[in-house]
Coordinates of C-alpha atoms in Angstrom, one line a residue:
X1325 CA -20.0 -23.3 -23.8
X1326 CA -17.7 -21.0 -21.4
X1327 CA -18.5 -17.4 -21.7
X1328 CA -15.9 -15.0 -21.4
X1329 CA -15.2 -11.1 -20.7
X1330 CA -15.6 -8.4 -22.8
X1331 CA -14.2 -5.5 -21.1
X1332 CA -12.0 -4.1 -18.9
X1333 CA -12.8 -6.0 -15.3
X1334 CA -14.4 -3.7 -12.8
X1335 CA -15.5 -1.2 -15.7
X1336 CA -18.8 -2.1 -16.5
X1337 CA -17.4 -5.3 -17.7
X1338 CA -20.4 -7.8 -18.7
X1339 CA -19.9 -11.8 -19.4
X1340 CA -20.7 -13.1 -22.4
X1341 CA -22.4 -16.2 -21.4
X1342 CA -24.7 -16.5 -24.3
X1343 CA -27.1 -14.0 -24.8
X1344 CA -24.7 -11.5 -22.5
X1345 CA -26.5 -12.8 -19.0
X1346 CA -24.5 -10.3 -16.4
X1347 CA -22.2 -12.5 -14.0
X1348 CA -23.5 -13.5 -10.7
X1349 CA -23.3 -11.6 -7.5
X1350 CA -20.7 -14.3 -5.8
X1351 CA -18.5 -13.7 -9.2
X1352 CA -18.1 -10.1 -9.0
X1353 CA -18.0 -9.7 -5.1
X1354 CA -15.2 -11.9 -5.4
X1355 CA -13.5 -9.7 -8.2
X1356 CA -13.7 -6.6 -6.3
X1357 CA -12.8 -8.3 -2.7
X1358 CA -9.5 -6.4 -2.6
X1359 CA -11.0 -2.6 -3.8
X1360 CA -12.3 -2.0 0.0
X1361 CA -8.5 -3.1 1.1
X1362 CA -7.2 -0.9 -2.0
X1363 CA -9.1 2.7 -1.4
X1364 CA -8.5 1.6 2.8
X1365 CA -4.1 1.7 2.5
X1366 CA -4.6 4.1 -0.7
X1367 CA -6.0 6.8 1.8
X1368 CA -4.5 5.9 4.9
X1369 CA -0.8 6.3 3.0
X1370 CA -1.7 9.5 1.7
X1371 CA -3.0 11.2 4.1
X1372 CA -0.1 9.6 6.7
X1373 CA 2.8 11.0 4.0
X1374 CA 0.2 14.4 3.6
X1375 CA 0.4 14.6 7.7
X1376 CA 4.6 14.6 7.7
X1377 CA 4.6 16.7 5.0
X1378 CA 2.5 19.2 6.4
X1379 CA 4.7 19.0 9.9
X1380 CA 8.0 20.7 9.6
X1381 CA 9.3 19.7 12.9
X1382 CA 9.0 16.1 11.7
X1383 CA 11.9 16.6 9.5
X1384 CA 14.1 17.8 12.0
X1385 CA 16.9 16.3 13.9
X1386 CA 15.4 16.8 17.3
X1387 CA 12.9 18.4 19.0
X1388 CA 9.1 17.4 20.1
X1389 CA 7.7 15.3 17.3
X1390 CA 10.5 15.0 14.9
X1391 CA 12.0 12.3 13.3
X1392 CA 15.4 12.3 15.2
X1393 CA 14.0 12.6 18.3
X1394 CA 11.7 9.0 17.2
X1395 CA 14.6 7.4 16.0
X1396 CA 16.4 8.1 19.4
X1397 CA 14.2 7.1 21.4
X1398 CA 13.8 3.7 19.4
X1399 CA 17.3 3.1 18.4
X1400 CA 18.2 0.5 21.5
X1401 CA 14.9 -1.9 21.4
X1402 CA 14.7 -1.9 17.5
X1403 CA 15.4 -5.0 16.0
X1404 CA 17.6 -3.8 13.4
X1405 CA 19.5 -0.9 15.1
X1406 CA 21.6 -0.6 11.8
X1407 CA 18.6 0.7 10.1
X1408 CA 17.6 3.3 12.5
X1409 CA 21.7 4.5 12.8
X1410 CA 21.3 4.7 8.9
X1411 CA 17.9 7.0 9.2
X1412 CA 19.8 8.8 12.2
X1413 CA 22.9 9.9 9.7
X1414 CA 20.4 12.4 8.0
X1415 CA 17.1 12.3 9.7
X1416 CA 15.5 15.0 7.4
X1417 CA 16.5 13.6 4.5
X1418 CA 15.6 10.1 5.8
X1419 CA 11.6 11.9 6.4
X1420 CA 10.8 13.0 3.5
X1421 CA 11.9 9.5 1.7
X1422 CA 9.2 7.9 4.4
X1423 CA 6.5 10.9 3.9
X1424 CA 7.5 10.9 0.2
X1425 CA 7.2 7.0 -0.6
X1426 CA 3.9 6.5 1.6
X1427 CA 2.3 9.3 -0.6
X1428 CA 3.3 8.0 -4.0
X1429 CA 2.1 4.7 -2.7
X1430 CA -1.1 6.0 -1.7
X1431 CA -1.8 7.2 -4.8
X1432 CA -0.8 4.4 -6.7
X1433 CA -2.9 2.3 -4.6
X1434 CA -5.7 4.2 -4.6
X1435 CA -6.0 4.4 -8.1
X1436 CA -4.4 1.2 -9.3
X1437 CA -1.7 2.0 -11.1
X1438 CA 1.7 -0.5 -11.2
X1439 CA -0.3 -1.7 -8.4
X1440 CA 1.8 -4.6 -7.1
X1441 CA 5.3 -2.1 -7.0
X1442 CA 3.0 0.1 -4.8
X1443 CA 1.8 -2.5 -2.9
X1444 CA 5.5 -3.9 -2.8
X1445 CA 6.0 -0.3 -1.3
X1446 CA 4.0 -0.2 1.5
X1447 CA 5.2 -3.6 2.3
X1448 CA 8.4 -2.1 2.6
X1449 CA 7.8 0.8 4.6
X1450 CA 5.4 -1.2 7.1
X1451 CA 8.6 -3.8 7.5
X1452 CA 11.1 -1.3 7.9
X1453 CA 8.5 1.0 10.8
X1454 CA 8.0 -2.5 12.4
X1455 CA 11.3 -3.5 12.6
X1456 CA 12.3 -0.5 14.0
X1457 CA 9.6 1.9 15.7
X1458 CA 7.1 -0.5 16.6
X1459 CA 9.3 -3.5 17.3
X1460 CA 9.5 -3.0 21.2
X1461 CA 5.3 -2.6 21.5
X1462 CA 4.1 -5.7 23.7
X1463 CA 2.1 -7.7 23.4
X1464 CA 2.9 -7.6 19.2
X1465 CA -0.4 -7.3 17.8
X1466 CA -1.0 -3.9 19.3
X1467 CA 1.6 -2.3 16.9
X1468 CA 0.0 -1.4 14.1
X1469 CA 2.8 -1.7 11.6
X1470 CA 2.7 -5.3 11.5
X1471 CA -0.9 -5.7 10.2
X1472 CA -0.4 -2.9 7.7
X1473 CA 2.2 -5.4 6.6
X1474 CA 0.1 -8.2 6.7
X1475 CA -2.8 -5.7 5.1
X1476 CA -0.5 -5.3 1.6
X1477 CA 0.1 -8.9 0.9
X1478 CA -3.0 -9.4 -0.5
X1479 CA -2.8 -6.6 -2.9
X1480 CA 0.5 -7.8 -3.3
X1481 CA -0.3 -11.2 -4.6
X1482 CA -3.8 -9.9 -6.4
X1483 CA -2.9 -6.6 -7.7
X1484 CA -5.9 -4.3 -8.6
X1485 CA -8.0 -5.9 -10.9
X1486 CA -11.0 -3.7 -10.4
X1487 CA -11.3 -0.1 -11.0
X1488 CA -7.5 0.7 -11.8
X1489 CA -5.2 2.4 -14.1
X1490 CA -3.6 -1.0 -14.3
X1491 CA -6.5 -2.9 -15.5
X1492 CA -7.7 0.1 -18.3
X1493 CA -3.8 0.0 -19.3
X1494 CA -4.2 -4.2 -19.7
X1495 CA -7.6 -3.3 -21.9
X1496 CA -5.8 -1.2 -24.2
X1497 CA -3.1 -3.4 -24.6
X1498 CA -5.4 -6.3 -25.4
X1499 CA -7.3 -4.4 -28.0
X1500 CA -4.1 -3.1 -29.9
X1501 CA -2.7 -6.6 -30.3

């Protein structure tokens, strides 16, 4: 006879396979296989959206280090210079939405809540900074953009199935029904 699970996965859940025998170490590596990738872009896109928050001359039109002065200097090798001209109409504005939307999708990542729309996120930011900023780096696997993109499929297909908001939310909702 199958066993199944009695809690919430990643929370001290235990298999019922019996007389409760705990799962194997093969089945619960590969539940938590995406949590080092998870905690990984959770920080990383916190502490990047913490950095230009904590920078005022990012936000500014021009100058050392802002985010004018990037999207100049990228605007001709980008491959999608409509973007950047878009970014360029109100570059403060268009900072905080970057520094802004990495930090709420750090967090979510990190702690697994509406994990895939986070995920979905940082997809989304990573394509639009490779498409634009990084786009002219050669050779194309020393940007880093594109394997942060690459780095969110995952949790993109999988979610956050261990240790999450998400999954404690799912646990709740199965036990009310």
């Amino acid at each position: 006879m199958q066993g199944f699970s009695t809690n919430v996965r990643g929370l001290g859940d235990t298999n019922v396979r019996g007389l409760g025998e705990p799962r194997g170490l093969k089945e619960l590596a590969r539940e938590h296989a995406l949590l080092p990738l998870r905690i990984f872009l959770g920080a990383t896109f916190i502490y990047a959206g913490l950095d230009k928050l904590m920078d005022s001359s990012f936000f500014r039109a021009s100058g050392a280090g802002s985010i004018g002065e990037t999207m100049h200097a990228v605007r001709d090798s980008s491959a999608i210079p409509a973007l950047v001209d878009f970014a360029l109409k109100s570059p403060g504005a268009f900072g905080y939405a970057i520094a802004i939307g990495e930090l709420l999708v750090g967090i979510g990542t990190l702690i697994g809540l509406w994990a895939r729309l986070a995920a979905l996120g940082g997809a989304l930011i990573s394509l639009s900074l490779w498409l634009t900023v990084s786009w002219q780096v050669e050779p194309y696997y020393f940007g880093n953009d594109l394997a942060y993109l690459m780095a969110w499929l995952p949790l993109l297909l999988g979610g956050a199935a261990a240790f999450s908001v998400d999954a404690l939310l799912a646990s709740r909702r199965r036990r009310i029904r």
